[in-house]
mmCIF file of C-alpha atoms in Angstrom:
data_model
loop_
_atom_site.group_PDB
_atom_site.id
_atom_site.type_symbol
_atom_site.label_atom_id
_atom_site.label_comp_id
_atom_site.label_asym_id
_atom_site.label_seq_id
_atom_site.Cartn_x
_atom_site.Cartn_y
_atom_site.Cartn_z
ATOM 1 C CA UNK A 1 -14.893 -5.391 -4.533
ATOM 2 C CA UNK A 2 -14.274 -1.712 -5.252
ATOM 3 C CA UNK A 3 -16.811 0.994 -4.616
ATOM 4 C CA UNK A 4 -14.857 3.738 -6.316
ATOM 5 C CA UNK A 5 -13.565 4.371 -9.788
ATOM 6 C CA UNK A 6 -10.242 6.088 -10.070
ATOM 7 C CA UNK A 7 -11.183 8.162 -13.087
ATOM 8 C CA UNK A 8 -13.516 10.305 -10.999
ATOM 9 C CA UNK A 9 -11.364 13.170 -9.769
ATOM 10 C CA UNK A 10 -10.730 13.408 -6.057
ATOM 11 C CA UNK A 11 -9.937 9.776 -5.440
ATOM 12 C CA UNK A 12 -7.070 8.493 -7.591
ATOM 13 C CA UNK A 13 -5.181 5.298 -7.305
ATOM 14 C CA UNK A 14 -5.494 2.320 -5.164
ATOM 15 C CA UNK A 15 -6.355 1.021 -1.736
ATOM 16 C CA UNK A 16 -9.988 1.397 -0.812
ATOM 17 C CA UNK A 17 -10.428 1.513 2.916
ATOM 18 C CA UNK A 18 -12.554 -1.360 4.126
ATOM 19 C CA UNK A 19 -14.824 0.757 6.279
ATOM 20 C CA UNK A 20 -16.278 2.863 3.525
ATOM 21 C CA UNK A 21 -13.491 5.422 3.093
ATOM 22 C CA UNK A 22 -11.255 5.690 0.112
ATOM 23 C CA UNK A 23 -7.515 5.778 0.132
ATOM 24 C CA UNK A 24 -5.663 7.522 -2.609
ATOM 25 C CA UNK A 25 -2.846 5.156 -3.397
ATOM 26 C CA UNK A 26 -1.227 1.954 -2.252
ATOM 27 C CA UNK A 27 1.610 0.373 -4.035
ATOM 28 C CA UNK A 28 2.237 -3.032 -5.539
ATOM 29 C CA UNK A 29 4.569 -5.527 -3.954
ATOM 30 C CA UNK A 30 4.868 -4.999 -0.244
ATOM 31 C CA UNK A 31 2.313 -2.205 -0.585
ATOM 32 C CA UNK A 32 -1.125 -3.350 -1.591
ATOM 33 C CA UNK A 33 -2.124 -3.094 -5.231
ATOM 34 C CA UNK A 34 -3.480 0.266 -6.330
ATOM 35 C CA UNK A 35 -7.010 1.146 -5.260
ATOM 36 C CA UNK A 36 -7.549 -2.343 -3.872
ATOM 37 C CA UNK A 37 -9.601 -3.441 -0.906
ATOM 38 C CA UNK A 38 -6.882 -3.553 1.774
ATOM 39 C CA UNK A 39 -8.460 -6.567 3.425
ATOM 40 C CA UNK A 40 -7.423 -8.559 0.355
ATOM 41 C CA UNK A 41 -3.724 -7.782 0.564
ATOM 42 C CA UNK A 42 -2.522 -8.649 4.043
ATOM 43 C CA UNK A 43 0.652 -6.868 5.150
ATOM 44 C CA UNK A 44 2.352 -10.215 5.636
ATOM 45 C CA UNK A 45 5.130 -10.554 3.066
ATOM 46 C CA UNK A 46 6.353 -13.960 1.882
ATOM 47 C CA UNK A 47 9.347 -13.540 4.198
ATOM 48 C CA UNK A 48 8.207 -11.395 7.146
ATOM 49 C CA UNK A 49 10.853 -9.192 8.757
ATOM 50 C CA UNK A 50 12.676 -11.103 11.453
ATOM 51 C CA UNK A 51 12.670 -9.729 14.968
ATOM 52 C CA UNK A 52 13.615 -13.045 16.571
ATOM 53 C CA UNK A 53 15.362 -16.312 15.744
ATOM 54 C CA UNK A 54 14.783 -19.995 16.350
ATOM 55 C CA UNK A 55 12.635 -22.925 15.202
ATOM 56 C CA UNK A 56 9.494 -21.880 17.106
ATOM 57 C CA UNK A 57 9.545 -18.478 15.452
ATOM 58 C CA UNK A 58 10.067 -19.947 11.991
ATOM 59 C CA UNK A 59 7.300 -22.505 12.526
ATOM 60 C CA UNK A 60 4.843 -19.859 13.669
ATOM 61 C CA UNK A 61 5.583 -17.554 10.744
ATOM 62 C CA UNK A 62 5.315 -20.451 8.298
ATOM 63 C CA UNK A 63 1.783 -21.199 9.530
ATOM 64 C CA UNK A 64 0.431 -17.698 8.907
ATOM 65 C CA UNK A 65 -0.455 -18.096 5.232
ATOM 66 C CA UNK A 66 -2.100 -21.510 5.453
ATOM 67 C CA UNK A 67 -3.308 -21.822 9.056
ATOM 68 C CA UNK A 68 -3.637 -18.444 10.813
ATOM 69 C CA UNK A 69 -5.848 -19.959 13.514
ATOM 70 C CA UNK A 70 -3.146 -22.504 14.239
ATOM 71 C CA UNK A 71 -0.515 -19.766 14.190
ATOM 72 C CA UNK A 72 -2.507 -17.736 16.707
ATOM 73 C CA UNK A 73 -2.867 -20.744 19.013
ATOM 74 C CA UNK A 74 0.817 -21.590 18.664
ATOM 75 C CA UNK A 75 1.853 -17.989 19.375
ATOM 76 C CA UNK A 76 -0.443 -17.752 22.392
ATOM 77 C CA UNK A 77 0.986 -20.909 23.955
ATOM 78 C CA UNK A 78 4.520 -19.889 23.113
ATOM 79 C CA UNK A 79 3.993 -16.412 24.572
ATOM 80 C CA UNK A 80 2.782 -17.875 27.876
ATOM 81 C CA UNK A 81 5.964 -19.941 27.935
ATOM 82 C CA UNK A 82 8.150 -16.850 27.550
ATOM 83 C CA UNK A 83 8.330 -16.620 23.749
ATOM 84 C CA UNK A 84 9.167 -12.913 23.893
ATOM 85 C CA UNK A 85 9.262 -10.699 20.811
ATOM 86 C CA UNK A 86 8.982 -13.610 18.383
ATOM 87 C CA UNK A 87 5.741 -14.845 19.921
ATOM 88 C CA UNK A 88 4.308 -11.322 20.051
ATOM 89 C CA UNK A 89 5.198 -10.677 16.417
ATOM 90 C CA UNK A 90 3.559 -13.881 15.233
ATOM 91 C CA UNK A 91 0.495 -13.240 17.403
ATOM 92 C CA UNK A 92 0.123 -9.766 15.895
ATOM 93 C CA UNK A 93 0.397 -11.075 12.332
ATOM 94 C CA UNK A 94 -2.103 -13.831 13.051
ATOM 95 C CA UNK A 95 -4.605 -11.244 14.259
ATOM 96 C CA UNK A 96 -4.208 -9.382 10.979
ATOM 97 C CA UNK A 97 -4.586 -12.571 8.972
ATOM 98 C CA UNK A 98 -7.749 -13.417 10.914
ATOM 99 C CA UNK A 99 -9.374 -10.068 10.112
ATOM 100 C CA UNK A 100 -8.431 -8.058 13.195
ATOM 101 C CA UNK A 101 -6.038 -5.506 11.678
ATOM 102 C CA UNK A 102 -6.472 -2.824 14.339
ATOM 103 C CA UNK A 103 -5.574 -5.228 17.132
ATOM 104 C CA UNK A 104 -2.626 -6.548 15.162
ATOM 105 C CA UNK A 105 -1.468 -3.031 14.301
ATOM 106 C CA UNK A 106 -1.489 -1.983 17.945
ATOM 107 C CA UNK A 107 0.527 -5.041 18.899
ATOM 108 C CA UNK A 108 3.054 -4.402 16.136
ATOM 109 C CA UNK A 109 3.458 -0.768 17.067
ATOM 110 C CA UNK A 110 3.970 -1.615 20.737
ATOM 111 C CA UNK A 111 6.445 -4.346 19.789
ATOM 112 C CA UNK A 112 8.493 -2.044 17.586
ATOM 113 C CA UNK A 113 8.607 0.533 20.363
ATOM 114 C CA UNK A 114 9.704 -1.861 23.085
ATOM 115 C CA UNK A 115 12.093 -4.075 21.134
ATOM 116 C CA UNK A 116 15.842 -3.778 21.616
ATOM 117 C CA UNK A 117 16.516 -5.131 18.134
ATOM 118 C CA UNK A 118 18.373 -3.184 15.445
ATOM 119 C CA UNK A 119 16.755 -0.050 14.039
ATOM 120 C CA UNK A 120 16.236 -1.666 10.626
ATOM 121 C CA UNK A 121 14.237 -4.548 12.118
ATOM 122 C CA UNK A 122 12.166 -2.200 14.274
ATOM 123 C CA UNK A 123 11.475 0.013 11.262
ATOM 124 C CA UNK A 124 10.073 -2.915 9.298
ATOM 125 C CA UNK A 125 7.761 -3.784 12.196
ATOM 126 C CA UNK A 126 6.515 -0.195 12.298
ATOM 127 C CA UNK A 127 5.993 -0.470 8.520
ATOM 128 C CA UNK A 128 3.847 -3.566 9.038
ATOM 129 C CA UNK A 129 1.867 -1.646 11.643
ATOM 130 C CA UNK A 130 1.345 1.131 9.094
ATOM 131 C CA UNK A 131 -0.165 -1.283 6.584
ATOM 132 C CA UNK A 132 -2.342 -2.895 9.249
ATOM 133 C CA UNK A 133 -3.685 0.477 10.428
ATOM 134 C CA UNK A 134 -4.562 1.289 6.808
ATOM 135 C CA UNK A 135 -6.385 -2.040 6.558
ATOM 136 C CA UNK A 136 -8.340 -1.013 9.646
ATOM 137 C CA UNK A 137 -9.252 2.303 8.012
ATOM 138 C CA UNK A 138 -7.230 4.328 10.531
ATOM 139 C CA UNK A 139 -4.960 6.561 8.493
ATOM 140 C CA UNK A 140 -4.111 8.766 11.477
ATOM 141 C CA UNK A 141 -2.536 5.904 13.421
ATOM 142 C CA UNK A 142 -0.994 4.646 10.177
ATOM 143 C CA UNK A 143 0.759 7.964 9.630
ATOM 144 C CA UNK A 144 2.135 7.892 13.174
ATOM 145 C CA UNK A 145 3.556 4.398 12.598
ATOM 146 C CA UNK A 146 5.000 5.395 9.241
ATOM 147 C CA UNK A 147 6.699 8.413 10.820
ATOM 148 C CA UNK A 148 8.225 6.242 13.559
ATOM 149 C CA UNK A 149 9.552 3.840 10.925
ATOM 150 C CA UNK A 150 11.028 6.660 8.885
ATOM 151 C CA UNK A 151 12.689 8.172 11.958
ATOM 152 C CA UNK A 152 14.663 4.947 12.332
ATOM 153 C CA UNK A 153 15.687 4.781 8.667
ATOM 154 C CA UNK A 154 15.118 8.172 7.013
ATOM 155 C CA UNK A 155 16.550 7.296 3.577
ATOM 156 C CA UNK A 156 14.766 3.969 3.139
ATOM 157 C CA UNK A 157 12.829 4.248 -0.119
ATOM 158 C CA UNK A 158 10.099 1.787 0.858
ATOM 159 C CA UNK A 159 9.504 3.601 4.146
ATOM 160 C CA UNK A 160 9.379 6.954 2.365
ATOM 161 C CA UNK A 161 6.748 5.558 0.021
ATOM 162 C CA UNK A 162 4.804 4.107 2.965
ATOM 163 C CA UNK A 163 4.769 7.526 4.609
ATOM 164 C CA UNK A 164 3.735 9.197 1.355
ATOM 165 C CA UNK A 165 0.900 6.724 0.802
ATOM 166 C CA UNK A 166 -0.384 7.314 4.303
ATOM 167 C CA UNK A 167 -0.127 11.086 3.997
ATOM 168 C CA UNK A 168 -2.105 10.830 0.772
ATOM 169 C CA UNK A 169 -4.834 8.923 2.581
ATOM 170 C CA UNK A 170 -5.206 12.020 4.752
ATOM 171 C CA UNK A 171 -5.204 14.258 1.643
ATOM 172 C CA UNK A 172 -1.821 15.667 2.619
ATOM 173 C CA UNK A 173 -0.631 15.581 -0.961
ATOM 174 C CA UNK A 174 2.137 18.153 -0.579
ATOM 175 C CA UNK A 175 3.647 16.032 2.204
ATOM 176 C CA UNK A 176 3.312 12.956 0.005
ATOM 177 C CA UNK A 177 5.121 14.714 -2.821
ATOM 178 C CA UNK A 178 7.955 15.704 -0.463
ATOM 179 C CA UNK A 179 8.368 12.064 0.629
ATOM 180 C CA UNK A 180 8.231 10.752 -2.919
ATOM 181 C CA UNK A 181 10.704 13.341 -4.161
ATOM 182 C CA UNK A 182 13.099 12.231 -1.407
ATOM 183 C CA UNK A 183 12.549 8.603 -2.433
ATOM 184 C CA UNK A 184 13.280 9.442 -6.054
ATOM 185 C CA UNK A 185 16.420 11.334 -5.061
ATOM 186 C CA UNK A 186 17.618 8.046 -3.559
ATOM 187 C CA UNK A 187 16.372 5.843 -6.412
ATOM 188 C CA UNK A 188 15.287 7.790 -9.518
ATOM 189 C CA UNK A 189 13.995 4.668 -11.285
ATOM 190 C CA UNK A 190 11.362 3.658 -8.729
ATOM 191 C CA UNK A 191 8.256 3.388 -10.889
ATOM 192 C CA UNK A 192 5.962 3.052 -7.876
ATOM 193 C CA UNK A 193 7.223 6.362 -6.484
ATOM 194 C CA UNK A 194 6.873 8.098 -9.854
ATOM 195 C CA UNK A 195 3.345 6.783 -10.276
ATOM 196 C CA UNK A 196 2.347 7.753 -6.750
ATOM 197 C CA UNK A 197 3.770 11.231 -7.209
ATOM 198 C CA UNK A 198 1.862 11.585 -10.472
ATOM 199 C CA UNK A 199 -1.307 10.717 -8.580
ATOM 200 C CA UNK A 200 -0.539 13.283 -5.889
ATOM 201 C CA UNK A 201 0.129 15.967 -8.488
ATOM 202 C CA UNK A 202 -3.182 15.104 -10.153
ATOM 203 C CA UNK A 203 -5.050 15.503 -6.866
ATOM 204 C CA UNK A 204 -3.528 18.957 -6.569
ATOM 205 C CA UNK A 205 -4.630 19.829 -10.091
ATOM 206 C CA UNK A 206 -1.048 19.930 -11.360
ATOM 207 C CA UNK A 207 -1.656 17.872 -14.470
ATOM 208 C CA UNK A 208 1.536 18.871 -16.276
ATOM 209 C CA UNK A 209 3.682 17.660 -13.373
ATOM 210 C CA UNK A 210 1.589 14.514 -13.140
ATOM 211 C CA UNK A 211 2.066 13.868 -16.845
ATOM 212 C CA UNK A 212 5.825 14.345 -16.579
ATOM 213 C CA UNK A 213 6.073 11.765 -13.796
ATOM 214 C CA UNK A 214 3.860 9.199 -15.480
ATOM 215 C CA UNK A 215 5.678 9.607 -18.803
ATOM 216 C CA UNK A 216 8.943 8.985 -16.982
ATOM 217 C CA UNK A 217 7.518 5.892 -15.284
ATOM 218 C CA UNK A 218 6.272 4.419 -18.547
ATOM 219 C CA UNK A 219 9.565 5.222 -20.288
ATOM 220 C CA UNK A 220 11.249 3.023 -17.672
ATOM 221 C CA UNK A 221 8.648 0.245 -17.954
ATOM 222 C CA UNK A 222 6.044 0.555 -20.737
ATOM 223 C CA UNK A 223 4.150 -2.445 -19.365
ATOM 224 C CA UNK A 224 3.692 -1.354 -15.763
ATOM 225 C CA UNK A 225 -0.053 -1.817 -15.073
ATOM 226 C CA UNK A 226 -0.303 0.801 -12.318
ATOM 227 C CA UNK A 227 1.447 3.418 -14.417
ATOM 228 C CA UNK A 228 -0.830 2.627 -17.361
ATOM 229 C CA UNK A 229 -3.862 2.955 -15.113
ATOM 230 C CA UNK A 230 -2.748 6.406 -13.994
ATOM 231 C CA UNK A 231 -1.861 7.506 -17.520
ATOM 232 C CA UNK A 232 -5.329 6.452 -18.607
ATOM 233 C CA UNK A 233 -6.817 8.630 -15.875
ATOM 234 C CA UNK A 234 -4.755 11.593 -17.064
ATOM 235 C CA UNK A 235 -5.751 10.942 -20.666
ATOM 236 C CA UNK A 236 -9.395 10.867 -19.644
ATOM 237 C CA UNK A 237 -8.907 14.173 -17.814
ATOM 238 C CA UNK A 238 -7.650 15.588 -21.118
ATOM 239 C CA UNK A 239 -10.703 14.165 -22.948
ATOM 240 C CA UNK A 240 -8.599 11.566 -24.750
ATOM 241 C CA UNK A 241 -11.145 8.798 -24.368
ATOM 242 C CA UNK A 242 -9.539 6.488 -26.924
ATOM 243 C CA UNK A 243 -6.132 6.812 -25.280
ATOM 244 C CA UNK A 244 -7.606 6.202 -21.833
ATOM 245 C CA UNK A 245 -9.366 3.082 -23.055
ATOM 246 C CA UNK A 246 -6.154 1.799 -24.646
ATOM 247 C CA UNK A 247 -4.186 2.221 -21.423
ATOM 248 C CA UNK A 248 -6.856 0.656 -19.226
ATOM 249 C CA UNK A 249 -7.327 -2.267 -21.585
ATOM 250 C CA UNK A 250 -3.575 -2.859 -21.587
ATOM 251 C CA UNK A 251 -3.482 -2.723 -17.780
ATOM 252 C CA UNK A 252 -6.192 -5.400 -17.652
ATOM 253 C CA UNK A 253 -4.309 -7.587 -20.111
ATOM 254 C CA UNK A 254 -1.084 -7.287 -18.109
ATOM 255 C CA UNK A 255 -2.596 -7.959 -14.676
ATOM 256 C CA UNK A 256 -5.998 -9.581 -15.271
ATOM 257 C CA UNK A 257 -6.682 -10.742 -11.712
ATOM 258 C CA UNK A 258 -5.500 -7.641 -9.885
ATOM 259 C CA UNK A 259 -7.143 -4.695 -8.205
ATOM 260 C CA UNK A 260 -5.566 -2.554 -10.917
ATOM 261 C CA UNK A 261 -7.552 -4.507 -13.495
ATOM 262 C CA UNK A 262 -10.723 -4.100 -11.422
ATOM 263 C CA UNK A 263 -10.316 -0.331 -11.460
ATOM 264 C CA UNK A 264 -9.486 -0.245 -15.125
ATOM 265 C CA UNK A 265 -12.632 -2.263 -15.867
ATOM 266 C CA UNK A 266 -14.728 0.124 -13.779
ATOM 267 C CA UNK A 267 -13.206 3.104 -15.555
ATOM 268 C CA UNK A 268 -13.979 1.616 -18.966
ATOM 269 C CA UNK A 269 -17.557 0.930 -17.854
ATOM 270 C CA UNK A 270 -17.946 4.548 -16.765
ATOM 271 C CA UNK A 271 -16.412 5.707 -20.022
ATOM 272 C CA UNK A 272 -18.956 3.629 -21.935
ATOM 273 C CA UNK A 273 -21.811 4.934 -19.775
ATOM 274 C CA UNK A 274 -21.127 8.496 -20.821
ATOM 275 C CA UNK A 275 -20.789 11.744 -18.845
ATOM 276 C CA UNK A 276 -24.212 11.471 -17.203
ATOM 277 C CA UNK A 277 -23.085 8.373 -15.313
ATOM 278 C CA UNK A 278 -19.692 9.688 -14.106
#
C-alpha cells in the first residue's frame, strides 16, 4: 500500500497521496491514519456533519457506507426533485466514496460557499472538502478549503489541525507549526497535534523541539501508536536502532491493521536491511 517509509528524512508521518506524491502527516480519527493511502480512509465520518434535515437526507447518508452507488442514484433523483443542500451533500459524498474525490471535493466546496446554514456546519463541509482534495492529491485546493473552514471557526482545534496537515503537505512547516501551536493553546493535551508538531519540527531539522513534543505526547498516552511511530523515527535519527525497533514493534502490536503499522513494518525492514538500503 505505501511507497514510502517514514524513517527516511524528508517525508515523515502519514498520508501518502494516491497519485504518487507523499504527504507529510494525516491524523487518526476524522483525519486519515498517519502516512496512509488516502484512498483507504474516506472523509466520510460515521455521523457526517448535517447541513440538512429530514428522512430523505438521513436515508441517503445511511447508504453511503454500504451502497454508495445506490446513494448516488438516490441523491441524483432527489436533487432533480428539489432536494437542495441535503441532496447535493449526499451526492458529493457518494462521489468520494465511489473514487471521484476531486469531483466530490469541488461539490463540497461549492456547497459550503453557497449554503445559508450556520458557520459551524459550513466549516465542517469545508473540512470534508479539504480531506477530499487531499485524497485527490491536490494539496493547493485542500489548503484553500482548510483556510475557508478556519475563517468560519478560527479556534476549532480539528480545523486548525486540518490546516496544519495541509500546509505540511505543501512543505510549509512553519505555517503548520503556527497552526498546531494555536491548537495546543486551546487544548494542550491533544496528542495528534503534539505528534504532528513533532513531525514538522523534525522536517525543519529541529530535533530537540521535536523530541520535546513527542515526549509530551507519550507522557499523556504511552500507548499512542502514531506517537510511538514518530518517536521511533527520532530515535533512529539519533542512531538508537534498538529504541526505534522497540517503538515501531509496539506501534504494530497496538494497531496491527493500520497504516501506522504498515509504516512501522517498513521502517523495521529498512532497519534490518542496513544503511545501504535506506
